[in-house]
Amino acid sequence: MSTHSFGGALNERLAVRDLAHVWHPCTQMKDHERDMPMIPLRRGEGVWLEDFEGRRYLDAVSSWWVNLFGHANPVLSGAIRDQLDQLEHVIFAGFTHEPAIELAEALVRVVPRGLTRCFFADNGSAAIEVAVKMSFHYWRNRGRPGKTRFLTLANSYHGETLGALAVGNVALYKDIYAPLLMQVLTAPSPDAWQCEPGESWEDCARRLFGPLRDLLEQHHAELAGVIIEPLVQCAAGMRMHHPIYLKLLREACDEFQVHLIADEIAVGFGRTGTLFACEQAHISPDLLCLSKGLTGGYLPLSVVMAGEEIYDAFYDEYQNLNAFLHSHSYTGNPLACAVARATLNLFATEPVIERNRVLAAHMGRAAAPLADHPHVAEVRQTGMILAAELVKDKRTREPYDFRERRGLRIYRHALAQGLLLRPVGNVVYFMPPYVITPDEIDFMAGVAAEAIEAATCD
Ligand SMILES: *Cc1c(COP(=O)(O)O)cnc(C)c1O
């Protein structure tokens, strides 16, 4: 038996066993009966994933936006191995450890100014829950119990737990659970896709800030915070906006005494061209949520960062019951903190942001021809995130009906060519690990162009 057919059989056997008992995230499991083979992976290295038949796939989506420095990165793997022999996990109340302390110190050094306190949790949604509770609880502790509501933006995404879902706005994920969710106020998205003819991204953001300002003016007495994904609304299809929006929002939040909660879970750690997206507007949020790339894509970990003013509102005699009594069993896990510390160390010791600038420019050039395609209405880019919006009619921008599943066709075509793309609806995007090479970018753009052609030719 050749290794090839042996591998093939193994691929298939594992897929069958998987589908017998494993329920996968964000998946209609029936799709795997026919349209979408389940692919068991044997190993990863850099931007490449490899299955049991020896087929390789370039991970153009950084494994759901988490991976920064490639799979099986020797430095990051080493950091976990070293920590593993010391301490795998410990209760994080009453006890602490060097990985958490050093990570907190390193985070405070690099995040926007004023964020000096780190509250750890274990995934992005949990960080959003923490931020929402902390904001509400802050106002209560400060004698403003009427500030209980949150303002969110259309098309925003903040995770899947009930609080995170409530402050998000992607109908596909949210609508079914609406009866379970707290009520929020919703302002239009500053999404530059909504630019009027001849309008710049900046003018569009200024115009679309108007309704949010009106909501703040009307409702600030009952509002605890505004939550936003700075610069790119990723889950809504890589919707991008001009940094001026963040600057205007910061000013308005100060004016009306409402917290600005920045969800940089997806855009943090260099995705947008700066280490944090907020830097491009020269602002600091009141609460900053980080996860995904925090550990380089190795282990689940998240952190909510706050300034002294918020921290102080909880700092009191125990009897006054003003403490933030929130916890997760795996809060501050030493292995996760160790690999996060090593990830931040890579940013500190290597010119990652500068290298990314060159890679992003290359990606922009490689993907530019996509814009000429008759079914691509727009190619947009912010740093290391690039997206192409497919439409049925380029002139009117009429979208494809979701039932046609053009994105799935692109996914399948690209996989067959060795590229992992995972379109969001009709939006094809690249968000590759930072260790991708210019040649690999050319490969990615070339296969994407073929896949788009194959998926839109009828
Ligand atoms: C992924 C994501 C989350 C949720 O993180 P999970 O770890 O998947 O719970 C929240 N906000 C944004 C912007 C995200 O992209």
GROMACS .gro file of C-alpha atoms and ligand atoms in nm:
model
  473
    1MET     CA    1   0.000   0.000   0.000
    2SER     CA    2   0.144   0.340  -0.090
    3THR     CA    3   0.165   0.599   0.184
    4HIS     CA    4  -0.071   0.809  -0.022
    5SER     CA    5  -0.360   0.567  -0.015
    6PHE     CA    6  -0.284   0.479   0.345
    7GLY     CA    7  -0.301   0.850   0.432
    8GLY     CA    8  -0.619   0.885   0.234
    9ALA     CA    9  -0.782   0.606   0.424
   10LEU     CA   10  -0.670   0.759   0.752
   11ASN     CA   11  -0.808   1.098   0.651
   12GLU     CA   12  -1.141   0.943   0.580
   13ARG     CA   13  -1.148   0.720   0.885
   14LEU     CA   14  -1.082   1.013   1.115
   15ALA     CA   15  -1.347   1.221   0.941
   16VAL     CA   16  -1.603   0.946   0.993
   17ARG     CA   17  -1.513   0.907   1.361
   18ASP     CA   18  -1.525   1.285   1.404
   19LEU     CA   19  -1.871   1.316   1.255
   20ALA     CA   20  -2.000   1.036   1.477
   21HIS     CA   21  -1.949   1.237   1.799
   22VAL     CA   22  -1.805   1.585   1.751
   23TRP     CA   23  -2.034   1.886   1.712
   24HIS     CA   24  -1.838   2.165   1.542
   25PRO     CA   25  -1.868   2.541   1.604
   26CYS     CA   26  -2.060   2.771   1.371
   27THR     CA   27  -2.142   2.477   1.145
   28GLN     CA   28  -2.451   2.320   0.993
   29MET     CA   29  -2.330   1.964   1.048
   30LYS     CA   30  -2.536   1.835   0.759
   31ASP     CA   31  -2.307   2.026   0.522
   32HIS     CA   32  -2.041   1.769   0.599
   33GLU     CA   33  -2.244   1.488   0.449
   34ARG     CA   34  -2.186   1.619   0.099
   35ASP     CA   35  -2.067   1.972   0.030
   36MET     CA   36  -1.782   2.003   0.271
   37PRO     CA   37  -1.546   1.720   0.358
   38MET     CA   38  -1.424   1.730   0.718
   39ILE     CA   39  -1.047   1.762   0.702
   40PRO     CA   40  -0.841   1.607   0.982
   41LEU     CA   41  -0.507   1.781   1.017
   42ARG     CA   42  -0.185   1.606   1.109
   43ARG     CA   43   0.042   1.903   1.164
   44GLY     CA   44   0.107   2.269   1.103
   45GLU     CA   45   0.417   2.467   1.026
   46GLY     CA   46   0.430   2.839   0.963
   47VAL     CA   47   0.139   2.939   0.739
   48TRP     CA   48   0.085   2.577   0.630
   49LEU     CA   49  -0.150   2.308   0.758
   50GLU     CA   50  -0.112   1.948   0.648
   51ASP     CA   51  -0.370   1.670   0.638
   52PHE     CA   52  -0.324   1.293   0.655
   53GLU     CA   53  -0.290   1.263   0.280
   54GLY     CA   54   0.002   1.502   0.288
   55ARG     CA   55  -0.204   1.778   0.126
   56ARG     CA   56  -0.109   2.125   0.243
   57TYR     CA   57  -0.330   2.428   0.296
   58LEU     CA   58  -0.212   2.786   0.336
   59ASP     CA   59  -0.396   2.926   0.640
   60ALA     CA   60  -0.511   3.260   0.493
   61VAL     CA   61  -0.747   3.323   0.786
   62SER     CA   62  -0.495   3.269   1.067
   63SER     CA   63  -0.719   2.992   1.204
   64TRP     CA   64  -1.008   3.227   1.283
   65TRP     CA   65  -0.784   3.530   1.331
   66VAL     CA   66  -0.582   3.397   1.621
   67ASN     CA   67  -0.249   3.296   1.472
   68LEU     CA   68   0.021   3.561   1.441
   69PHE     CA   69   0.359   3.395   1.397
   70GLY     CA   70   0.271   3.069   1.229
   71HIS     CA   71   0.174   2.722   1.345
   72ALA     CA   72   0.421   2.529   1.559
   73ASN     CA   73   0.636   2.838   1.599
   74PRO     CA   74   0.954   2.715   1.770
   75VAL     CA   75   0.985   3.016   2.003
   76LEU     CA   76   0.624   3.003   2.119
   77SER     CA   77   0.615   2.626   2.149
   78GLY     CA   78   0.935   2.645   2.354
   79ALA     CA   79   0.779   2.898   2.591
   80ILE     CA   80   0.495   2.659   2.669
   81ARG     CA   81   0.730   2.363   2.706
   82ASP     CA   82   0.945   2.553   2.957
   83GLN     CA   83   0.642   2.662   3.157
   84LEU     CA   84   0.491   2.314   3.149
   85ASP     CA   85   0.774   2.174   3.359
   86GLN     CA   86   0.726   2.447   3.621
   87LEU     CA   87   0.357   2.505   3.681
   88GLU     CA   88   0.066   2.412   3.458
   89HIS     CA   89  -0.216   2.586   3.642
   90VAL     CA   90  -0.302   2.731   3.977
   91ILE     CA   91  -0.591   2.907   4.145
   92PHE     CA   92  -0.550   3.275   4.056
   93ALA     CA   93  -0.718   3.415   4.369
   94GLY     CA   94  -0.468   3.454   4.648
   95PHE     CA   95  -0.188   3.315   4.429
   96THR     CA   96   0.006   3.452   4.138
   97HIS     CA   97   0.297   3.355   3.914
   98GLU     CA   98   0.566   3.510   3.700
   99PRO     CA   99   0.402   3.451   3.360
  100ALA     CA  100   0.094   3.653   3.464
  101ILE     CA  101   0.297   3.927   3.634
  102GLU     CA  102   0.535   3.965   3.342
  103LEU     CA  103   0.254   3.953   3.089
  104ALA     CA  104   0.065   4.226   3.276
  105GLU     CA  105   0.378   4.440   3.290
  106ALA     CA  106   0.443   4.388   2.920
  107LEU     CA  107   0.082   4.468   2.826
  108VAL     CA  108   0.079   4.790   3.027
  109ARG     CA  109   0.397   4.898   2.844
  110VAL     CA  110   0.250   4.855   2.495
  111VAL     CA  111  -0.124   4.933   2.510
  112PRO     CA  112  -0.260   5.286   2.470
  113ARG     CA  113  -0.175   5.516   2.761
  114GLY     CA  114  -0.361   5.498   3.091
  115LEU     CA  115  -0.455   5.130   3.086
  116THR     CA  116  -0.265   5.000   3.386
  117ARG     CA  117  -0.479   4.717   3.525
  118CYS     CA  118  -0.519   4.371   3.372
  119PHE     CA  119  -0.817   4.149   3.448
  120PHE     CA  120  -0.768   3.808   3.288
  121ALA     CA  121  -1.034   3.577   3.146
  122ASP     CA  122  -1.011   3.282   2.911
  123ASN     CA  123  -1.171   3.377   2.578
  124GLY     CA  124  -1.292   3.678   2.387
  125SER     CA  125  -1.659   3.651   2.477
  126ALA     CA  126  -1.570   3.621   2.844
  127ALA     CA  127  -1.365   3.941   2.815
  128ILE     CA  128  -1.671   4.119   2.675
  129GLU     CA  129  -1.882   3.990   2.963
  130VAL     CA  130  -1.619   4.121   3.204
  131ALA     CA  131  -1.606   4.463   3.036
  132VAL     CA  132  -1.985   4.499   3.032
  133LYS     CA  133  -2.019   4.397   3.397
  134MET     CA  134  -1.725   4.613   3.501
  135SER     CA  135  -1.862   4.922   3.327
  136PHE     CA  136  -2.209   4.880   3.477
  137HIS     CA  137  -2.064   4.803   3.819
  138TYR     CA  138  -1.829   5.103   3.804
  139TRP     CA  139  -2.120   5.345   3.768
  140ARG     CA  140  -2.307   5.173   4.048
  141ASN     CA  141  -2.006   5.199   4.278
  142ARG     CA  142  -1.972   5.566   4.183
  143GLY     CA  143  -2.333   5.636   4.284
  144ARG     CA  144  -2.481   5.637   3.933
  145PRO     CA  145  -2.699   5.321   3.939
  146GLY     CA  146  -2.914   5.454   3.655
  147LYS     CA  147  -2.634   5.397   3.403
  148THR     CA  148  -2.724   5.043   3.305
  149ARG     CA  149  -2.744   5.036   2.926
  150PHE     CA  150  -2.499   4.990   2.643
  151LEU     CA  151  -2.473   5.142   2.300
  152THR     CA  152  -2.346   4.934   2.012
  153LEU     CA  153  -2.295   4.977   1.638
  154ALA     CA  154  -2.482   4.811   1.355
  155ASN     CA  155  -2.294   4.508   1.222
  156SER     CA  156  -2.074   4.480   1.530
  157TYR     CA  157  -1.962   4.146   1.669
  158HIS     CA  158  -1.845   4.082   2.023
  159GLY     CA  159  -1.883   3.707   2.073
  160GLU     CA  160  -2.145   3.442   2.138
  161THR     CA  161  -2.222   3.433   2.509
  162LEU     CA  162  -2.548   3.607   2.597
  163GLY     CA  163  -2.403   3.937   2.713
  164ALA     CA  164  -2.161   3.950   2.422
  165LEU     CA  165  -2.435   3.854   2.178
  166ALA     CA  166  -2.659   4.127   2.320
  167VAL     CA  167  -2.402   4.400   2.256
  168GLY     CA  168  -2.331   4.259   1.909
  169ASN     CA  169  -2.540   4.318   1.600
  170VAL     CA  170  -2.488   4.042   1.342
  171ALA     CA  171  -2.841   3.922   1.270
  172LEU     CA  172  -2.735   3.572   1.166
  173TYR     CA  173  -2.599   3.499   1.512
  174LYS     CA  174  -2.823   3.720   1.722
  175ASP     CA  175  -3.182   3.720   1.600
  176ILE     CA  176  -3.277   3.369   1.711
  177TYR     CA  177  -3.169   3.439   2.068
  178ALA     CA  178  -3.329   3.785   2.087
  179PRO     CA  179  -3.574   3.682   2.364
  180LEU     CA  180  -3.279   3.597   2.588
  181LEU     CA  181  -3.085   3.918   2.542
  182MET     CA  182  -3.066   4.252   2.723
  183GLN     CA  183  -3.183   4.551   2.523
  184VAL     CA  184  -2.919   4.782   2.381
  185LEU     CA  185  -2.917   5.104   2.181
  186THR     CA  186  -2.783   5.070   1.828
  187ALA     CA  187  -2.619   5.338   1.615
  188PRO     CA  188  -2.535   5.308   1.245
  189SER     CA  189  -2.197   5.161   1.156
  190PRO     CA  190  -1.933   5.403   1.023
  191ASP     CA  191  -1.862   5.140   0.758
  192ALA     CA  192  -1.698   5.301   0.453
  193TRP     CA  193  -1.892   5.064   0.227
  194GLN     CA  194  -2.174   5.315   0.285
  195CYS     CA  195  -1.974   5.606   0.141
  196GLU     CA  196  -2.178   5.812  -0.099
  197PRO     CA  197  -2.035   5.869  -0.447
  198GLY     CA  198  -1.733   6.096  -0.417
  199GLU     CA  199  -1.735   6.086  -0.037
  200SER     CA  200  -1.408   6.002   0.140
  201TRP     CA  201  -1.383   5.742   0.420
  202GLU     CA  202  -1.325   6.028   0.659
  203ASP     CA  203  -1.629   6.229   0.550
  204CYS     CA  204  -1.839   5.913   0.562
  205ALA     CA  205  -1.726   5.843   0.919
  206ARG     CA  206  -1.799   6.202   1.023
  207ARG     CA  207  -2.146   6.187   0.869
  208LEU     CA  208  -2.228   5.853   1.029
  209PHE     CA  209  -2.105   5.973   1.367
  210GLY     CA  210  -2.398   6.218   1.381
  211PRO     CA  211  -2.666   5.963   1.481
  212LEU     CA  212  -2.441   5.813   1.749
  213ARG     CA  213  -2.382   6.156   1.898
  214ASP     CA  214  -2.757   6.217   1.903
  215LEU     CA  215  -2.812   5.890   2.089
  216LEU     CA  216  -2.546   5.983   2.344
  217GLU     CA  217  -2.701   6.322   2.392
  218GLN     CA  218  -3.047   6.172   2.451
  219HIS     CA  219  -2.953   5.870   2.657
  220HIS     CA  220  -2.625   5.939   2.839
  221ALA     CA  221  -2.794   5.940   3.180
  222GLU     CA  222  -2.885   5.571   3.135
  223LEU     CA  223  -2.578   5.468   2.936
  224ALA     CA  224  -2.284   5.289   3.096
  225GLY     CA  225  -2.074   5.241   2.785
  226VAL     CA  226  -2.034   5.239   2.409
  227ILE     CA  227  -1.868   4.929   2.265
  228ILE     CA  228  -1.684   4.929   1.935
  229GLU     CA  229  -1.448   4.721   1.723
  230PRO     CA  230  -1.194   4.987   1.627
  231LEU     CA  231  -1.127   5.027   1.251
  232VAL     CA  232  -1.255   4.688   1.128
  233GLN     CA  233  -1.582   4.510   1.202
  234CYS     CA  234  -1.439   4.171   1.118
  235ALA     CA  235  -1.727   3.926   1.163
  236ALA     CA  236  -1.963   4.150   0.964
  237GLY     CA  237  -1.739   4.098   0.662
  238MET     CA  238  -1.429   4.308   0.729
  239ARG     CA  239  -1.623   4.636   0.728
  240MET     CA  240  -1.374   4.920   0.767
  241HIS     CA  241  -1.392   5.279   0.884
  242HIS     CA  242  -1.172   5.585   0.915
  243PRO     CA  243  -0.992   5.645   1.249
  244ILE     CA  244  -1.157   5.988   1.282
  245TYR     CA  245  -1.465   5.804   1.406
  246LEU     CA  246  -1.274   5.680   1.710
  247LYS     CA  247  -1.148   6.028   1.785
  248LEU     CA  248  -1.499   6.174   1.768
  249LEU     CA  249  -1.629   5.888   1.982
  250ARG     CA  250  -1.359   5.943   2.246
  251GLU     CA  251  -1.448   6.313   2.269
  252ALA     CA  252  -1.821   6.242   2.293
  253CYS     CA  253  -1.775   5.969   2.556
  254ASP     CA  254  -1.579   6.218   2.768
  255GLU     CA  255  -1.838   6.489   2.716
  256PHE     CA  256  -2.131   6.263   2.814
  257GLN     CA  257  -1.953   6.051   3.076
  258VAL     CA  258  -1.998   5.717   2.909
  259HIS     CA  259  -1.728   5.448   2.895
  260LEU     CA  260  -1.559   5.377   2.565
  261ILE     CA  261  -1.508   5.000   2.546
  262ALA     CA  262  -1.270   4.899   2.267
  263ASP     CA  263  -1.299   4.540   2.152
  264GLU     CA  264  -0.959   4.477   1.991
  265ILE     CA  265  -0.998   4.101   2.024
  266ALA     CA  266  -0.961   4.059   1.646
  267VAL     CA  267  -0.785   4.380   1.541
  268GLY     CA  268  -0.526   4.398   1.819
  269PHE     CA  269  -0.164   4.284   1.795
  270GLY     CA  270  -0.077   4.439   1.462
  271ARG     CA  271  -0.363   4.335   1.235
  272THR     CA  272  -0.452   4.689   1.131
  273GLY     CA  273  -0.095   4.808   1.074
  274THR     CA  274  -0.032   4.939   1.426
  275LEU     CA  275   0.003   4.726   1.737
  276PHE     CA  276  -0.346   4.841   1.845
  277ALA     CA  277  -0.608   4.994   1.618
  278CYS     CA  278  -0.683   5.273   1.870
  279GLU     CA  279  -0.332   5.409   1.810
  280GLN     CA  280  -0.437   5.527   1.465
  281ALA     CA  281  -0.680   5.770   1.627
  282HIS     CA  282  -0.438   5.852   1.912
  283ILE     CA  283  -0.698   5.756   2.170
  284SER     CA  284  -0.716   5.537   2.479
  285PRO     CA  285  -1.039   5.354   2.557
  286ASP     CA  286  -1.166   5.324   2.913
  287LEU     CA  287  -1.174   4.946   2.880
  288LEU     CA  288  -0.974   4.746   2.629
  289CYS     CA  289  -1.060   4.382   2.548
  290LEU     CA  290  -0.787   4.159   2.404
  291SER     CA  291  -0.776   3.791   2.314
  292LYS     CA  292  -0.716   3.589   1.992
  293GLY     CA  293  -0.362   3.700   1.893
  294LEU     CA  294  -0.275   3.762   2.259
  295THR     CA  295  -0.125   3.411   2.282
  296GLY     CA  296  -0.005   3.406   1.922
  297GLY     CA  297  -0.295   3.171   1.853
  298TYR     CA  298  -0.179   2.897   2.091
  299LEU     CA  299  -0.410   2.892   2.392
  300PRO     CA  300  -0.731   3.056   2.501
  301LEU     CA  301  -0.667   3.367   2.709
  302SER     CA  302  -0.817   3.712   2.725
  303VAL     CA  303  -0.766   4.027   2.921
  304VAL     CA  304  -0.968   4.338   2.998
  305MET     CA  305  -0.750   4.639   3.065
  306ALA     CA  306  -0.869   4.936   3.268
  307GLY     CA  307  -0.719   5.253   3.411
  308GLU     CA  308  -0.672   5.354   3.775
  309GLU     CA  309  -0.999   5.550   3.785
  310ILE     CA  310  -1.204   5.238   3.713
  311TYR     CA  311  -0.987   5.018   3.935
  312ASP     CA  312  -1.026   5.263   4.225
  313ALA     CA  313  -1.405   5.246   4.207
  314PHE     CA  314  -1.385   4.881   4.319
  315TYR     CA  315  -1.106   4.927   4.576
  316ASP     CA  316  -1.271   4.944   4.914
  317GLU     CA  317  -1.326   4.775   5.249
  318TYR     CA  318  -1.458   4.424   5.194
  319GLN     CA  319  -1.775   4.491   5.397
  320ASN     CA  320  -1.888   4.752   5.147
  321LEU     CA  321  -1.925   4.477   4.884
  322ASN     CA  322  -1.783   4.686   4.603
  323ALA     CA  323  -1.532   4.428   4.475
  324PHE     CA  324  -1.553   4.284   4.125
  325LEU     CA  325  -1.652   3.929   4.214
  326HIS     CA  326  -1.608   3.776   3.871
  327SER     CA  327  -1.395   3.471   3.802
  328HIS     CA  328  -1.326   3.185   3.562
  329SER     CA  329  -1.163   2.861   3.670
  330TYR     CA  330  -0.877   2.904   3.425
  331THR     CA  331  -0.824   3.277   3.483
  332GLY     CA  332  -0.458   3.365   3.432
  333ASN     CA  333  -0.355   3.016   3.327
  334PRO     CA  334   0.027   3.003   3.348
  335LEU     CA  335   0.076   2.819   3.017
  336ALA     CA  336  -0.140   3.071   2.832
  337CYS     CA  337   0.028   3.364   3.006
  338ALA     CA  338   0.372   3.220   2.925
  339VAL     CA  339   0.300   3.196   2.555
  340ALA     CA  340   0.136   3.542   2.556
  341ARG     CA  341   0.446   3.683   2.722
  342ALA     CA  342   0.660   3.517   2.454
  343THR     CA  343   0.433   3.659   2.184
  344LEU     CA  344   0.473   4.012   2.318
  345ASN     CA  345   0.844   3.950   2.339
  346LEU     CA  346   0.851   3.878   1.965
  347PHE     CA  347   0.692   4.220   1.903
  348ALA     CA  348   0.952   4.378   2.132
  349THR     CA  349   1.255   4.211   1.978
  350GLU     CA  350   1.166   4.190   1.609
  351PRO     CA  351   1.047   4.462   1.370
  352VAL     CA  352   0.709   4.293   1.327
  353ILE     CA  353   0.503   4.605   1.253
  354GLU     CA  354   0.759   4.733   1.001
  355ARG     CA  355   0.776   4.394   0.827
  356ASN     CA  356   0.399   4.382   0.817
  357ARG     CA  357   0.391   4.720   0.645
  358VAL     CA  358   0.591   4.571   0.359
  359LEU     CA  359   0.379   4.254   0.352
  360ALA     CA  360   0.054   4.455   0.362
  361ALA     CA  361   0.170   4.668   0.067
  362HIS     CA  362   0.254   4.351  -0.124
  363MET     CA  363  -0.084   4.201  -0.037
  364GLY     CA  364  -0.254   4.517  -0.164
  365ARG     CA  365  -0.070   4.498  -0.495
  366ALA     CA  366  -0.130   4.125  -0.533
  367ALA     CA  367  -0.504   4.160  -0.466
  368ALA     CA  368  -0.559   4.481  -0.666
  369PRO     CA  369  -0.657   4.296  -0.988
  370LEU     CA  370  -0.952   4.139  -0.801
  371ALA     CA  371  -1.123   4.478  -0.815
  372ASP     CA  372  -1.154   4.446  -1.195
  373HIS     CA  373  -1.364   4.134  -1.166
  374PRO     CA  374  -1.724   4.191  -1.279
  375HIS     CA  375  -1.859   4.050  -0.950
  376VAL     CA  376  -1.621   4.224  -0.710
  377ALA     CA  377  -1.769   4.556  -0.599
  378GLU     CA  378  -1.482   4.659  -0.375
  379VAL     CA  379  -1.141   4.555  -0.253
  380ARG     CA  380  -1.065   4.717   0.083
  381GLN     CA  381  -0.769   4.692   0.314
  382THR     CA  382  -0.659   4.800   0.660
  383GLY     CA  383  -0.309   4.678   0.734
  384MET     CA  384  -0.289   4.299   0.730
  385ILE     CA  385  -0.663   4.260   0.663
  386LEU     CA  386  -0.780   4.265   0.303
  387ALA     CA  387  -1.132   4.192   0.179
  388ALA     CA  388  -1.312   4.163  -0.154
  389GLU     CA  389  -1.688   4.213  -0.157
  390LEU     CA  390  -1.869   3.992  -0.409
  391VAL     CA  391  -2.196   4.119  -0.553
  392LYS     CA  392  -2.447   3.995  -0.804
  393ASP     CA  393  -2.459   4.331  -0.980
  394LYS     CA  394  -2.155   4.553  -0.965
  395ARG     CA  395  -2.339   4.868  -1.075
  396THR     CA  396  -2.624   4.855  -0.820
  397ARG     CA  397  -2.421   4.655  -0.563
  398GLU     CA  398  -2.711   4.414  -0.536
  399PRO     CA  399  -2.577   4.129  -0.320
  400TYR     CA  400  -2.595   3.761  -0.402
  401ASP     CA  401  -2.875   3.576  -0.227
  402PHE     CA  402  -2.721   3.397   0.071
  403ARG     CA  403  -2.892   3.074  -0.036
  404GLU     CA  404  -2.665   3.057  -0.341
  405ARG     CA  405  -2.373   2.999  -0.104
  406ARG     CA  406  -2.112   3.159  -0.326
  407GLY     CA  407  -1.877   3.174  -0.030
  408LEU     CA  408  -1.895   2.798   0.016
  409ARG     CA  409  -1.805   2.750  -0.349
  410ILE     CA  410  -1.502   2.971  -0.301
  411TYR     CA  411  -1.406   2.779   0.012
  412ARG     CA  412  -1.420   2.446  -0.173
  413HIS     CA  413  -1.241   2.567  -0.482
  414ALA     CA  414  -0.960   2.726  -0.277
  415LEU     CA  415  -0.920   2.415  -0.059
  416ALA     CA  416  -0.873   2.198  -0.366
  417GLN     CA  417  -0.590   2.433  -0.466
  418GLY     CA  418  -0.427   2.425  -0.121
  419LEU     CA  419  -0.564   2.746   0.026
  420LEU     CA  420  -0.779   2.786   0.335
  421LEU     CA  421  -1.014   3.078   0.270
  422ARG     CA  422  -1.331   3.107   0.472
  423PRO     CA  423  -1.549   3.380   0.326
  424VAL     CA  424  -1.789   3.562   0.556
  425GLY     CA  425  -2.107   3.551   0.351
  426ASN     CA  426  -2.011   3.709   0.019
  427VAL     CA  427  -1.691   3.866   0.148
  428VAL     CA  428  -1.363   3.693   0.065
  429TYR     CA  429  -1.080   3.805   0.288
  430PHE     CA  430  -0.715   3.751   0.371
  431MET     CA  431  -0.593   3.776   0.729
  432PRO     CA  432  -0.275   3.569   0.714
  433PRO     CA  433  -0.018   3.497   0.984
  434TYR     CA  434   0.265   3.751   0.980
  435VAL     CA  435   0.520   3.489   0.875
  436ILE     CA  436   0.371   3.468   0.526
  437THR     CA  437   0.619   3.539   0.244
  438PRO     CA  438   0.561   3.758  -0.066
  439ASP     CA  439   0.554   3.441  -0.281
  440GLU     CA  440   0.290   3.290  -0.055
  441ILE     CA  441   0.088   3.612  -0.079
  442ASP     CA  442   0.102   3.585  -0.459
  443PHE     CA  443  -0.016   3.225  -0.436
  444MET     CA  444  -0.301   3.326  -0.202
  445ALA     CA  445  -0.415   3.610  -0.429
  446GLY     CA  446  -0.387   3.394  -0.740
  447VAL     CA  447  -0.595   3.110  -0.599
  448ALA     CA  448  -0.851   3.356  -0.460
  449ALA     CA  449  -0.890   3.511  -0.806
  450GLU     CA  450  -0.951   3.167  -0.960
  451ALA     CA  451  -1.191   3.074  -0.682
  452ILE     CA  452  -1.389   3.395  -0.727
  453GLU     CA  453  -1.409   3.332  -1.100
  454ALA     CA  454  -1.523   2.974  -1.044
  455ALA     CA  455  -1.787   3.079  -0.792
  456THR     CA  456  -1.936   3.363  -0.995
  457CYS     CA  457  -1.926   3.229  -1.350
  458ASP     CA  458  -2.298   3.146  -1.358
  459LIG     C1  459  -1.377   3.656   1.801
  459LIG     C2  460  -1.427   3.783   1.859
  459LIG     C3  461  -1.487   3.787   1.984
  459LIG     C4  462  -1.516   3.662   2.066
  459LIG     O1  463  -1.402   3.592   2.101
  459LIG     P1  464  -1.416   3.434   2.136
  459LIG     O2  465  -1.284   3.398   2.190
  459LIG     O3  466  -1.447   3.368   2.005
  459LIG     O4  467  -1.525   3.421   2.233
  459LIG     C5  468  -1.525   3.909   2.034
  459LIG     N1  469  -1.504   4.023   1.965
  459LIG     C6  470  -1.447   4.022   1.843
  459LIG     C7  471  -1.426   4.152   1.773
  459LIG     C8  472  -1.409   3.903   1.784
  459LIG     O5  473  -1.359   3.902   1.661
   0.00000   0.00000   0.00000
